[in-house]
Coordinates of C-alpha atoms in Angstrom, one line a residue:
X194 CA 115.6 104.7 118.4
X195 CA 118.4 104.4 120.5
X196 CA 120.5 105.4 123.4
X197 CA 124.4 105.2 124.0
X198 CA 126.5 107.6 125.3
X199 CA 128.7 109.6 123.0
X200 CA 131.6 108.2 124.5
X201 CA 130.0 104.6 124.1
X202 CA 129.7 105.1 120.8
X203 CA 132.9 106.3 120.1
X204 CA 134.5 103.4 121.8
X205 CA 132.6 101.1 120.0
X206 CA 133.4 102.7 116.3
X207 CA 136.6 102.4 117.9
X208 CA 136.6 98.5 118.5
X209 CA 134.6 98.4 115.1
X210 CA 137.5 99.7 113.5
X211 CA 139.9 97.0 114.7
X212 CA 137.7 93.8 114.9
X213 CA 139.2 92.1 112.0
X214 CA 138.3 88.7 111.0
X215 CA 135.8 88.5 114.7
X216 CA 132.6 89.5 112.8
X217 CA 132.7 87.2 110.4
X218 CA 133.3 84.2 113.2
X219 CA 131.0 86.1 115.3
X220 CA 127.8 85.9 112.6
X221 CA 128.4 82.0 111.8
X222 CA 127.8 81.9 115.5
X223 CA 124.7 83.4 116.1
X224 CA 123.1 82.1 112.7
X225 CA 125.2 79.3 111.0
X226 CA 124.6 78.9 107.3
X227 CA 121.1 77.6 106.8
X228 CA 118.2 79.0 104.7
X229 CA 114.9 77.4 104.1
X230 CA 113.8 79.2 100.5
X231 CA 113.5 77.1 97.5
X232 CA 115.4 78.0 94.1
X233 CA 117.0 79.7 92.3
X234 CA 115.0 78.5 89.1
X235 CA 116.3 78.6 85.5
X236 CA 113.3 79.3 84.8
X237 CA 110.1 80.0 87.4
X238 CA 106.6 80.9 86.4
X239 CA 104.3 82.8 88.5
X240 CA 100.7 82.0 86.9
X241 CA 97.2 84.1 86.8
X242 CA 97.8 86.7 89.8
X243 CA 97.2 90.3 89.6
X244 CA 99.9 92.9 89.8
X245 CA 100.8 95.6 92.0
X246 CA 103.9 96.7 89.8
X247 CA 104.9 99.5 92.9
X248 CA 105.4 102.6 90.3
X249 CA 101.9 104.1 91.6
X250 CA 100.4 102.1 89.2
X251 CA 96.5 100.4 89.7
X252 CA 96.7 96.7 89.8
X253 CA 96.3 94.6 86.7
X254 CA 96.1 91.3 85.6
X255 CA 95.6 88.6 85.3
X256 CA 99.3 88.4 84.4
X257 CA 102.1 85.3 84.2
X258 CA 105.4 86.6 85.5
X259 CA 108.5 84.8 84.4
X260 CA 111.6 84.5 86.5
X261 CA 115.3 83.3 85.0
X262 CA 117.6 82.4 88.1
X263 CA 117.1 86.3 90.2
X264 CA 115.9 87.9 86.8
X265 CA 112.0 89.0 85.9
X266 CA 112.3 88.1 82.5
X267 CA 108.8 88.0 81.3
X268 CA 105.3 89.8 82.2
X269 CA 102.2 89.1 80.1
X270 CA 98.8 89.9 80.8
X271 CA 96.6 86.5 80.3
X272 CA 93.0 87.7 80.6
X273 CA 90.6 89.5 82.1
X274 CA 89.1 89.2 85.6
X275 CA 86.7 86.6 86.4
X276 CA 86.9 84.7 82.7
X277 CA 88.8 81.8 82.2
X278 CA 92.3 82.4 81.0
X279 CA 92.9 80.2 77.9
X280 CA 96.4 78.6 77.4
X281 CA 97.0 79.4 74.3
X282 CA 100.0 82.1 74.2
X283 CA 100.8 82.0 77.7
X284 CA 104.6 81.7 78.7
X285 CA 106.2 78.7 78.1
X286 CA 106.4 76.2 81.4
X287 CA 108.8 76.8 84.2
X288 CA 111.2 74.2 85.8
X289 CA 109.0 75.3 88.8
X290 CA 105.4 76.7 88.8
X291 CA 103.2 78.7 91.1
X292 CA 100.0 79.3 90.9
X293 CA 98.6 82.6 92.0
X294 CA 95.5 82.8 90.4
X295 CA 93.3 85.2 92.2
X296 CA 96.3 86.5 94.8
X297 CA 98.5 90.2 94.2
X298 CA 101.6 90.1 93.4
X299 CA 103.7 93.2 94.7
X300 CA 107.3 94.3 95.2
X301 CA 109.2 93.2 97.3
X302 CA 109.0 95.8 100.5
X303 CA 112.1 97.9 101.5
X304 CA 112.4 98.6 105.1
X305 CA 114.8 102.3 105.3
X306 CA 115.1 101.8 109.1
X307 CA 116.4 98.7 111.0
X308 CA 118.5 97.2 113.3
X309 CA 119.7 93.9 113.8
X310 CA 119.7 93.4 117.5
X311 CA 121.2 90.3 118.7
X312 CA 121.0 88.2 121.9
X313 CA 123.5 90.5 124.2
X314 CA 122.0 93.8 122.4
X315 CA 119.2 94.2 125.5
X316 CA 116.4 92.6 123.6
X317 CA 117.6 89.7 124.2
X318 CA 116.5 88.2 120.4
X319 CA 118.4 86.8 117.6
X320 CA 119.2 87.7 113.9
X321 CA 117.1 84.2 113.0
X322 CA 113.7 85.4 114.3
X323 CA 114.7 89.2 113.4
X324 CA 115.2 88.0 110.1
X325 CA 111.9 85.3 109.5
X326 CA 109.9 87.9 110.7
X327 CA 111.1 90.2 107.8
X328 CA 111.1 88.3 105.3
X329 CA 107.4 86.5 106.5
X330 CA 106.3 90.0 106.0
X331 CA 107.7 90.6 102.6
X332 CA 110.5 93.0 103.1
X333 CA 113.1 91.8 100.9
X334 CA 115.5 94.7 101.2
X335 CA 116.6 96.4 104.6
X336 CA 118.7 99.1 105.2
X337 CA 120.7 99.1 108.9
X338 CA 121.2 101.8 110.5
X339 CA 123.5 101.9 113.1
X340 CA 123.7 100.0 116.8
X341 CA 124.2 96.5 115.1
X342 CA 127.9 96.5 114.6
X343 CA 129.5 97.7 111.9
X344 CA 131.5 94.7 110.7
X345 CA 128.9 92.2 112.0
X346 CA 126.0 93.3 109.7
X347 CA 128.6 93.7 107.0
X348 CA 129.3 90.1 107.3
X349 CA 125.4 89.4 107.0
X350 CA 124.6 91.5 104.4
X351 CA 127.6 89.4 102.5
X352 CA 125.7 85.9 103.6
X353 CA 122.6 87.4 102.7
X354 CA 123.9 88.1 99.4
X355 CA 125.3 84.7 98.6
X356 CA 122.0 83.3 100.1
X357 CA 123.6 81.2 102.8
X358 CA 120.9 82.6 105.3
X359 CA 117.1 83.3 105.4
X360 CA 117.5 87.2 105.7
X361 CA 116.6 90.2 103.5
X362 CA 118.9 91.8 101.5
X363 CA 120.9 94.4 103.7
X364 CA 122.4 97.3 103.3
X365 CA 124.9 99.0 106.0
X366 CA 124.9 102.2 107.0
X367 CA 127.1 102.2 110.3
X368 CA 126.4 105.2 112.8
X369 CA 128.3 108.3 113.1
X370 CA 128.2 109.8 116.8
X371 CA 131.0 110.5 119.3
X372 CA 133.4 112.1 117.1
X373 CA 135.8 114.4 118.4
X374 CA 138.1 116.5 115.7
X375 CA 137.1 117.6 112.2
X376 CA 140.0 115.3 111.6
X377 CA 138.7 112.3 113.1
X378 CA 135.4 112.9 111.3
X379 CA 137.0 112.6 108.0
X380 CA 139.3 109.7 109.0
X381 CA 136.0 107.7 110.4
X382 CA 134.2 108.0 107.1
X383 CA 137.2 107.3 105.0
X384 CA 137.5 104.2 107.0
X385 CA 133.5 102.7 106.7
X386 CA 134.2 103.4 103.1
X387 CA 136.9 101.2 102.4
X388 CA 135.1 98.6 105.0
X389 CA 132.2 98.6 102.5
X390 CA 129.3 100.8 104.1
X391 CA 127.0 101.8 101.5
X392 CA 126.5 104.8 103.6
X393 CA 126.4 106.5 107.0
X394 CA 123.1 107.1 109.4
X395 CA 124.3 110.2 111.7
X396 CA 122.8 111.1 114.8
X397 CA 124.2 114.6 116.6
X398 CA 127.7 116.3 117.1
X399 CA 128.9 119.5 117.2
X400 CA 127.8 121.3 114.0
X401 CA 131.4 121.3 112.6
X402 CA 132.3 118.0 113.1
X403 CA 128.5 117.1 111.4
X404 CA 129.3 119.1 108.4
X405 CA 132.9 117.8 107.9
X406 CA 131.4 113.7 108.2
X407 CA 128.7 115.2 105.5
X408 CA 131.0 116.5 103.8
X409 CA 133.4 113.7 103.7
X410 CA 130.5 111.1 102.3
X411 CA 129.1 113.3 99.8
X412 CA 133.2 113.4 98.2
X413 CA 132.8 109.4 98.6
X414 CA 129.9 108.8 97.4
X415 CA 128.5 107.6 100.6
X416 CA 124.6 108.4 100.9
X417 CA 123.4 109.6 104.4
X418 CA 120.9 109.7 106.8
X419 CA 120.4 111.3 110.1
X420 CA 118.2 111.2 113.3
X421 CA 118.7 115.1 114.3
X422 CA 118.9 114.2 118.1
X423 CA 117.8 116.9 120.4
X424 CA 120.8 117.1 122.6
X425 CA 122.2 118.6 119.1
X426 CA 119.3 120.1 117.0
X427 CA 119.7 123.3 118.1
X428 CA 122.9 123.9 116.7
X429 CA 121.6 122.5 113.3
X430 CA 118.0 121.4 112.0
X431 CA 117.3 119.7 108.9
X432 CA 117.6 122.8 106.6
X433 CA 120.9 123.2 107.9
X434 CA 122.4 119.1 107.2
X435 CA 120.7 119.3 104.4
X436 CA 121.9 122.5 103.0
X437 CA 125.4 120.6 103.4
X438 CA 124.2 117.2 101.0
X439 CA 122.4 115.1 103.9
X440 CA 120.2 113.4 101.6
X441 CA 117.3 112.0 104.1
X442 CA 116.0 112.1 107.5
X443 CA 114.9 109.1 110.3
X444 CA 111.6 110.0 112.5
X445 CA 110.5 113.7 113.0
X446 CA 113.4 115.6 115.3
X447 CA 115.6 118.4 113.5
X448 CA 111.8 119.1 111.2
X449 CA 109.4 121.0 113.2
X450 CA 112.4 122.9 115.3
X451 CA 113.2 124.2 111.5
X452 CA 109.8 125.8 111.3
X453 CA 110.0 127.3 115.2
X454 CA 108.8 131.1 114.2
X455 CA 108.9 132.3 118.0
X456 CA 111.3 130.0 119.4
X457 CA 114.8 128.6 118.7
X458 CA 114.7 126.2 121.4
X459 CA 111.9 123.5 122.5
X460 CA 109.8 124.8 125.3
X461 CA 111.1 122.6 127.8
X462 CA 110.4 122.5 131.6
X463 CA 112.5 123.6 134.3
X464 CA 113.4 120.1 135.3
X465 CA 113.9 118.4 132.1
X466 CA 116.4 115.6 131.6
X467 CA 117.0 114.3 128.6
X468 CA 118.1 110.7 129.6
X469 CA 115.1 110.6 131.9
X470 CA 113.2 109.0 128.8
X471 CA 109.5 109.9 130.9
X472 CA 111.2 113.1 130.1
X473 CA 111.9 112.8 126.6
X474 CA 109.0 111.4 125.3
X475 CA 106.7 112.4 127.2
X476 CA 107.9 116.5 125.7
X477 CA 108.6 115.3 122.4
X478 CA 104.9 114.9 121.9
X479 CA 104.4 118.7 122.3
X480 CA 106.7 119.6 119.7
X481 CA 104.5 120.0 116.6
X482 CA 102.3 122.3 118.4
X483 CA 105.1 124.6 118.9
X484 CA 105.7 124.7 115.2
X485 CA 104.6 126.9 112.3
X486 CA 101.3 126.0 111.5
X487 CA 99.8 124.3 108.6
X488 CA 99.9 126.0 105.7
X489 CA 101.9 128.8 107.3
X490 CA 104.6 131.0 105.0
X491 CA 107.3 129.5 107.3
X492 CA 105.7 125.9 106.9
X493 CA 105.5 126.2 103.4
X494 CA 109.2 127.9 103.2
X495 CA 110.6 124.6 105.5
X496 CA 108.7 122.4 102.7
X497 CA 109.8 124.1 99.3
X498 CA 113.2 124.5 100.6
X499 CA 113.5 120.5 101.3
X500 CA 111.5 119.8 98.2
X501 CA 114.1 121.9 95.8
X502 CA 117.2 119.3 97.3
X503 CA 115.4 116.5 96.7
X504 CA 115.3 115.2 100.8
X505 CA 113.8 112.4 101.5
X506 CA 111.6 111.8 104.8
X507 CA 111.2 108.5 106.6
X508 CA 109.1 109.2 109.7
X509 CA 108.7 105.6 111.6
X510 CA 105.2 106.9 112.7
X511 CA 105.2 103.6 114.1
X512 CA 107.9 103.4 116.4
X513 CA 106.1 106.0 118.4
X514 CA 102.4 104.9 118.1
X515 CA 102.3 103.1 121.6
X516 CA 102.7 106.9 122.9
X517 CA 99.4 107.6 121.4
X518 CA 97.5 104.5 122.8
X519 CA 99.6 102.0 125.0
X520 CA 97.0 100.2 125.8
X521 CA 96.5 98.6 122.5
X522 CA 99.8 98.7 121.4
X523 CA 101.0 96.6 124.7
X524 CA 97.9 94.6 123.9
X525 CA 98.4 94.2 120.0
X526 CA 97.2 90.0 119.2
X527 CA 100.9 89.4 117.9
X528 CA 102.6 89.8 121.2
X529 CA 100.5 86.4 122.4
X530 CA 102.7 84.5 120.2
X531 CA 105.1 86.1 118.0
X532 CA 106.9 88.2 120.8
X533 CA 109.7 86.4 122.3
X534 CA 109.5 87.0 126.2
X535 CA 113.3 88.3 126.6
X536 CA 111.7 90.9 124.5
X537 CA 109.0 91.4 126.0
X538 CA 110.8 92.4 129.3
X539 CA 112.8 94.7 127.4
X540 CA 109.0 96.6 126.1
X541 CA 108.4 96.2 130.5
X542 CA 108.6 100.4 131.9
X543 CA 112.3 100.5 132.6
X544 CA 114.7 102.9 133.5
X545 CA 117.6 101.4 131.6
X546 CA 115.5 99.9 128.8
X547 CA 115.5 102.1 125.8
X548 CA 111.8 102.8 124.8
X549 CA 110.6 101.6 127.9
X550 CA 109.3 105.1 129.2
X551 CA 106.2 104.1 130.5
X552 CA 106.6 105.0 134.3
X553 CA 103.5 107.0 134.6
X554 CA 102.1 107.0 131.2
X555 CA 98.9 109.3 131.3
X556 CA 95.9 109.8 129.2
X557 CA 97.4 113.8 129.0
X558 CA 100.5 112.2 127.9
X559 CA 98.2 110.0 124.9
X560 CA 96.2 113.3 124.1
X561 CA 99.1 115.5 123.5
X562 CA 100.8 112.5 121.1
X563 CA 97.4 112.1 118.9
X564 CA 97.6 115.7 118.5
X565 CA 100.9 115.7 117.8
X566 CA 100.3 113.4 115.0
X567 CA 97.9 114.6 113.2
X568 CA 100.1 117.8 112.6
X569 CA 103.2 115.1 111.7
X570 CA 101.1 113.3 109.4
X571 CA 100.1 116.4 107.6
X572 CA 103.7 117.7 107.2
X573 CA 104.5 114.4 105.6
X574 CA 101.0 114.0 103.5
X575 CA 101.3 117.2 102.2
X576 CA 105.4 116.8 101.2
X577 CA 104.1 113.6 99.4
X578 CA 101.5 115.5 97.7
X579 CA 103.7 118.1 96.3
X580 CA 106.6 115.1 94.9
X581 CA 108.3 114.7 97.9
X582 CA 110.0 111.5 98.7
X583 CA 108.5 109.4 101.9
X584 CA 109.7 106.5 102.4
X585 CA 108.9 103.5 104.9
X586 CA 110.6 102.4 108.0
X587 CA 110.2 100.8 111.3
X588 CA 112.8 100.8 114.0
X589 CA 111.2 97.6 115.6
X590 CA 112.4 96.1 118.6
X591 CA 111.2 99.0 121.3
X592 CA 107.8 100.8 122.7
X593 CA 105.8 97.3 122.3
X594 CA 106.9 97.8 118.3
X595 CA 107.1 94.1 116.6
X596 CA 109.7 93.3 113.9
X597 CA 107.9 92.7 111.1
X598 CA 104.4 93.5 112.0
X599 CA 105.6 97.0 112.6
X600 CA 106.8 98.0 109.0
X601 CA 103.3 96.4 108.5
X602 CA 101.4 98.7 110.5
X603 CA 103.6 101.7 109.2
X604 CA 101.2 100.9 106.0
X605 CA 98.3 101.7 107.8
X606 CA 99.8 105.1 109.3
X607 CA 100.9 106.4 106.4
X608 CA 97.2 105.9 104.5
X609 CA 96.0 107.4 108.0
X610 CA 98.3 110.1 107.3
X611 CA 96.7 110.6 104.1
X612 CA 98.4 108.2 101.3
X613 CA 96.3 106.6 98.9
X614 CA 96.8 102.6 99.3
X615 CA 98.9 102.9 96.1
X616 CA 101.0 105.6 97.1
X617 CA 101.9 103.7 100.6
X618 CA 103.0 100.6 98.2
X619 CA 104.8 103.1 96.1
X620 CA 106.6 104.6 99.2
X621 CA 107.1 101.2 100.3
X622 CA 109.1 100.2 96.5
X623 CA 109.8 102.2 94.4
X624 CA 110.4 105.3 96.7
X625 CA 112.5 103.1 99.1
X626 CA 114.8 101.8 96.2
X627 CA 115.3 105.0 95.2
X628 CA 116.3 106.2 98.4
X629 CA 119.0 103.5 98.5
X630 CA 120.1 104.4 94.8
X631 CA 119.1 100.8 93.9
X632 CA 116.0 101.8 91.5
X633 CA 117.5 100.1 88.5
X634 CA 117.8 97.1 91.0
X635 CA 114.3 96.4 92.7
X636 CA 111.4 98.3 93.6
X637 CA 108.8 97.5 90.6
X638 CA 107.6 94.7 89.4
X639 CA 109.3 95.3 86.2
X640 CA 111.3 93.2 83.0
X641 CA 114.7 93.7 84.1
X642 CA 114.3 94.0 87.8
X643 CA 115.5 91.6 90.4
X644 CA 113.2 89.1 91.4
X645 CA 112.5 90.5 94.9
X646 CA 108.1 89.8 95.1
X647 CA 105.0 89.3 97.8
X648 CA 102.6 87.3 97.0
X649 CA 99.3 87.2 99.1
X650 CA 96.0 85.9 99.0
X651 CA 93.9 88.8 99.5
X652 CA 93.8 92.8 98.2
X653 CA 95.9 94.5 100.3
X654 CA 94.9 97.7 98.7
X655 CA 91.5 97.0 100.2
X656 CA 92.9 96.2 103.7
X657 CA 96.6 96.3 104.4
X658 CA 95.6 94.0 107.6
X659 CA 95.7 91.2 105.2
X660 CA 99.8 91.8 105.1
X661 CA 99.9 91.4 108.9
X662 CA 101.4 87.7 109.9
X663 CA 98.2 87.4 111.9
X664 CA 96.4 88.3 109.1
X665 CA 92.9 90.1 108.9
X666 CA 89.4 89.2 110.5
X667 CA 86.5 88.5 108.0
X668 CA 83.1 87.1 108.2
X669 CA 82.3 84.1 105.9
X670 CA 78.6 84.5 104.8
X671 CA 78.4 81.6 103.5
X672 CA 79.6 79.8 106.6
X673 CA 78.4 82.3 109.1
X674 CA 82.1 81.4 110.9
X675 CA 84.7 84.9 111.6
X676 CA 87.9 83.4 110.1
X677 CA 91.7 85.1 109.8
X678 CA 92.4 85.7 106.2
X679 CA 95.6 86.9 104.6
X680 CA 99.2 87.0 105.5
X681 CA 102.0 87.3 103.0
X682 CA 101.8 83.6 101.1
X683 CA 105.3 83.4 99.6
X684 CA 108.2 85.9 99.8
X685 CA 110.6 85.8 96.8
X686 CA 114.0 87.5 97.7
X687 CA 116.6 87.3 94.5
X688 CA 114.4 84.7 92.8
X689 CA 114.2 82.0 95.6
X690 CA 110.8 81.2 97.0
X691 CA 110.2 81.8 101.0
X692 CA 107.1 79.8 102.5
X693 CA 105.8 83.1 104.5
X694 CA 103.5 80.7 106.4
X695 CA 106.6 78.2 107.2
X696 CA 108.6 81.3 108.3
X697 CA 105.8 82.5 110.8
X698 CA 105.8 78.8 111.7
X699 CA 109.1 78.9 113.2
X700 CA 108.8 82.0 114.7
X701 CA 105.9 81.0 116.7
X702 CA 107.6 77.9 117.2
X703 CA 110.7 79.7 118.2
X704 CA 108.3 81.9 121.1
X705 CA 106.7 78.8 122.4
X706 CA 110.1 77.2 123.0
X707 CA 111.6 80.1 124.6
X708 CA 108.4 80.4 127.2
X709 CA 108.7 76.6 128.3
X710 CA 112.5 77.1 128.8
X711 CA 111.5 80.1 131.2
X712 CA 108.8 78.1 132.9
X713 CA 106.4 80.0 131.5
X714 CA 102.8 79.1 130.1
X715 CA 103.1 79.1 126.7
X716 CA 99.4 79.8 125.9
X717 CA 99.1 82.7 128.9
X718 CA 99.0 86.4 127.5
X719 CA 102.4 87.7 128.5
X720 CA 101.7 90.1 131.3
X721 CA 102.8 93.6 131.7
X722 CA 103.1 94.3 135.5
X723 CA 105.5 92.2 137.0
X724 CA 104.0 92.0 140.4
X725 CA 102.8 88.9 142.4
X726 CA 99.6 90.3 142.4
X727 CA 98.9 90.7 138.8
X728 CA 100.5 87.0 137.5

C-alpha cells in the first residue's frame, strides 16, 4: 500500500545498496536498546489454560505448557473442564509460573504484510509504538515488505533477534521496483541476498525484467512476493509470475485481471489517472465485477491452476475496508486513544498522503466496494476450501487502518469471508509460518516449537473482538453493568513474557503525550475536517 515513483525507488535501492554501517546507527537512534518482557526462563510453566494449538485443531484442555529458555518443552492435558484439576502428575514447578486457568492459549500470530514506518516516513510514528502495538496484539512474527529501508529493518530484525528491543520477530523482504536492465535485475537480487533478505516483495516492471528478478531468487533461494500493480498488470497477471516461481501474492491486483474473459484491460474511464488516488481506488472497486464469475470455467481454470503451484494469497481485506464504510472505519473507538495525531493527519483526505483518497468519497463509491467484496471474499473462501494457502496480513498505517488492531480486524474479515474461527487462527499460524518457510520454527503450539504464544482471557473463537486492544463489549447479568472484556493478557515472543496490558499502556500513554505537545485536548475525539468551523 504504497506509492513512490519508479525512479524513487530505484534511487533509494540505490542508497540502500551503499548505506554501510548508517542503519545500524540509524535504528539505535530511533529505538535504543530497551525491552520491557520478562525472561527467558530455564524453565516456565503456563498452568490450567485451554489450547488453540493453530494446526486447525478444536481447543483443548485444560493443559500445562512447559517452556525451557525459547523452547515448548512439555504439553499435558491436566483435566477436564469445569472439575478441579488435581496436582498429582502435573509438571514439575517452573522458575516462573503463570496461571492461566480458564484463559486460551494460541500461537503466536504472524503478520505476512508490514511496514515499519518511522518518524520521517509521512506517518509521522515511530518503530516503538509500531512495535507495542504488535506485539500487544499478539503478533510475534512479522514479515516487512518493502518502503522501510532495506538495511534499517535488517538491523531491527537482528535486535529483535537478540531481544535488545520490544518488537516481533522480523523478517525482510526488501522491494523490487525501478529496475532498469535484465542485468541490473539480477545484480539487485544477488546483492539483498548476500545483505541477508530472507526474500523479495516485488511490485511491477516490465515483464522481462520481473521474470529475470524471479528468476534470480528462485536460483537463490530467496522466497517472493508481489503486489501486481496496475501500471504493470497487464503485461503480466498472477498466472503469469507465478508460472515463473513467484510463490505468493499481497492484496487482490494481478487476480481478477487473470480471470478477464472479455477484456484484457480494466474498463477504465476516459479521464483516468492513476496517481490521482480518487482515481485509483475509487475504480479498483469495480474490478471483481468485471471478472469471470463465480463458479465460471475460467474462474475455476484461474483457481486450479494457482492451486496446482502451491501459491499462496494474502489479501489485506483490511487495508481496504474504510472504502466500504468510512464512516466507521474513520470512527473506529481505537483512534480516540491509540492513534497518534501525526498519524492521524496522514489518514486526513490528501493529495499527497498515500491512502488518503477520500476527496469526494460517495455512498456509489461504498456500494460498488461492498460488492466488490463479496466477490473477493469468495475467490479467497473458496481457494481455502479447496487447500489453498491464505494467509493474514495488514498493511497498517493508511485508510484510517491501525497497527495492530488492523491484523485484528483482518480476523473478522476473513470469518466474514467465510473461514471457520479455526481456520482464520490456522491462517493466522500455521499457514503464515509456512508461507515464511519457518513451520518447523513457530506456528503451532507444539513440543519442539519456539515459544512464540497469546494468552487471553476470553474465547476468541466465540468473538475475535476479545483480541482487539480495546477489547469486546459484554453485559454482566449479574451486575447489570456493560463492561470491556478481553484483550491479549500476555504475549510470549521466544519465551520471554510481554505484559499486553503494560504495552497498550504505553501506547496510550505515548498518544496522550503526543496530543498535549500539539496543544491538543487529549480526551477530544480527533476530528476529521480540518476547518474552523468543525473544531
Amino acid at each position: 500500500m504504497h506509492m513512490v515513483s519508479r525512479c524513487g525507488l530505484a534511487l533509494l535501492a540505490a542508497i540502500s545498496i551503499n548505506l554501510g554501517l548508517w542503519a545500524e546507527q540509524d535504528t539505535k537512534a530511533e529505538l535504543p536498546d530497551a525491552r520491557e518482557g520478562e525472561g527467558q526462563y530455564g524453565r516456565l510453566v503456563l498452568r490450567g489454560g485451554y489450547i488453540i494449538d493453530g494446526t486447525g485443531g478444536p481447543a483443548y484442555g485444560p493443559a500445562d505448557v512447559v517452556i525451557e529458555n525459547n523452547r515448548i518443552t512439555e504439553i499435558k492435558i491436566v483435566g477436564t473442564p469445569d472439575s478441579p484439576i488435581k496436582p498429582e502428575g502435573r509438571p514439575a514447578k517452573g522458575d516462573r509460573e503463570l496461571d492461566v486457568t480458564g484463559k486460551y492459549i494460541l500461537p503466536g500470530f504472524v503478520d505476512v504484510h508490514t511496514h515499519i514506518h518511522g518518524k520521517d516516513f509521512g506517518q509521522g510514528v515511530s518503530p516503538d509504538y509500531i512495535f507495542k502495538l504488535w506485539l500487544a496484539h499478539g503478533v510475534t512474527t512479522a514479515r516487512v515488505v518493502g518502503y522501510s529501508g532495506f538495511e534499517r529493518t535488517l538491523d531491527f530484525k537482528r535486535r529483535s533477534a537478540e531481544n535488545k528491543i520490544t518488537a516481533p520477530r522480523l523478517l525482510a523482504y526488501p522491494e523490487f521496483d525501478g529496475v532498469g536492465s535484465v542485468k541490473e535485475a539480477r545484480e539487485i537480487i544477488q546483492r539483498y541476498k548476500k545483505m541477508g533478505a530472507d526474500g523479495v516483495k516485488f511490485l511491477g516492471n516490465p515483464k522481462k525484467i520481473l521474470l529475470a528478478g524471479l528468476d534470480e531468487a528462485e536460483k537463490l533461494g530467496l522466497r517472493t512476493t508481489m503486489h501486481h500493480a496496475q501500471t504493470a498488470v497487464t503485461d503480466a497477471n498472477v498466472l503469469d509470475t507465478s508460472a515463473h516461481g513467484l510463490d505468493s501474492m499481497e492484496h487482490w491486483y494481478g487476480l481478477p485481471e487473470a480471470m478477464f474473459e472479455d477484456r484484457l484491460i480494466q474498463d477504465y474511464p476516459s479521464d483516468y489517472i492513476y496517481t490521482d488516488e480518487m482515481d485509483r481506488f475509487g475504480e479498483a472497486g469495480k474490478l471483481w465485477k468485471q471478472t469471470a464469475k463465480p463458479g465460471s470455467d475460467k474462474w475455476n481454470e484461474v483457481m486450479d491452476t494457482l492451486l496446482e503451484r502451491d501459491f499462496a494469497i494474502n489479501p489485506t481485506f483490511t487495508i481496504y475496508v474504510a472504502s466500504r464504510d468510512l464512516m466507521r472505519m474513520s470512527r473506529a473507538i481505537w483512534h480516540d486513544e491509540y492513534t497518534m495525531p501525526a498519524l492521524w493527519d496522514f489518514y486526513r483526505p490528501s493529495e499527497v498522503a498515500h491512502g488518503s483518497y477520500w476527496f469526494d468519497w460517495t455512498t456509489e463509491h461504498e456500494i460498488e466496494w461492498k460488492k466488490n467484496y463479496k466477490l473477493w471474499m469468495q475467490f479467497i473462501n473458496d481457494y481455502k476450501n479447496r487447500g489453498g494457502k491464505v494467509g493474514v496480513g495488514s498493511d497498517t498505517g493508511y485508510i484510517y487502518s491501525l497497527y495492530g488492531f488492523g491484523y485484528i480486524q483482518e480476523f473478522e474479515l476473513l470469518q466474514e469471508a467465510g473461514f471457520h474461527p479455526l481456520e482464520v487462527i490456522r491462517s493466522a499460524t500455521y499457514i503464515g509460518a509456512q508461507e515464511l518457510g519457518m513451520e518447523d520454527e513457530i506456528g503451532a503450539v507444539e513440543v519442539g516449537k519456539m515459544a512464540d504464544l497469546v494468552v487471553v482471557d476470553e474465547n476468541p473463537l466465540h468473538n475475535f473482538k476479545v483480541l482487539y486492544g480495546t477489547g469486546a463489549v459484554k453485559l454482566n447479568r449479574e451486575s447489570g453493568l456493560v463492561e470491556r472484556v478481553g484483550g491479549v493478557r500476555w504475549t510470549i515472543k521466544d519465551g520471554i513474557i510481554y505484559d499486553a496490558f503494560k504495552l497498550r499502556a504505553d501506547v496510550r500513554e505515548m498518544v496522550r503525550g503526543a496530543k498535549i505537545e500539539a496543544g491538543m485536548n487529549p480526551d477530544k475525539p480527533l476530528a476529521i475536517a480540518n476547518s474552523p468551523a468543525s473544531e
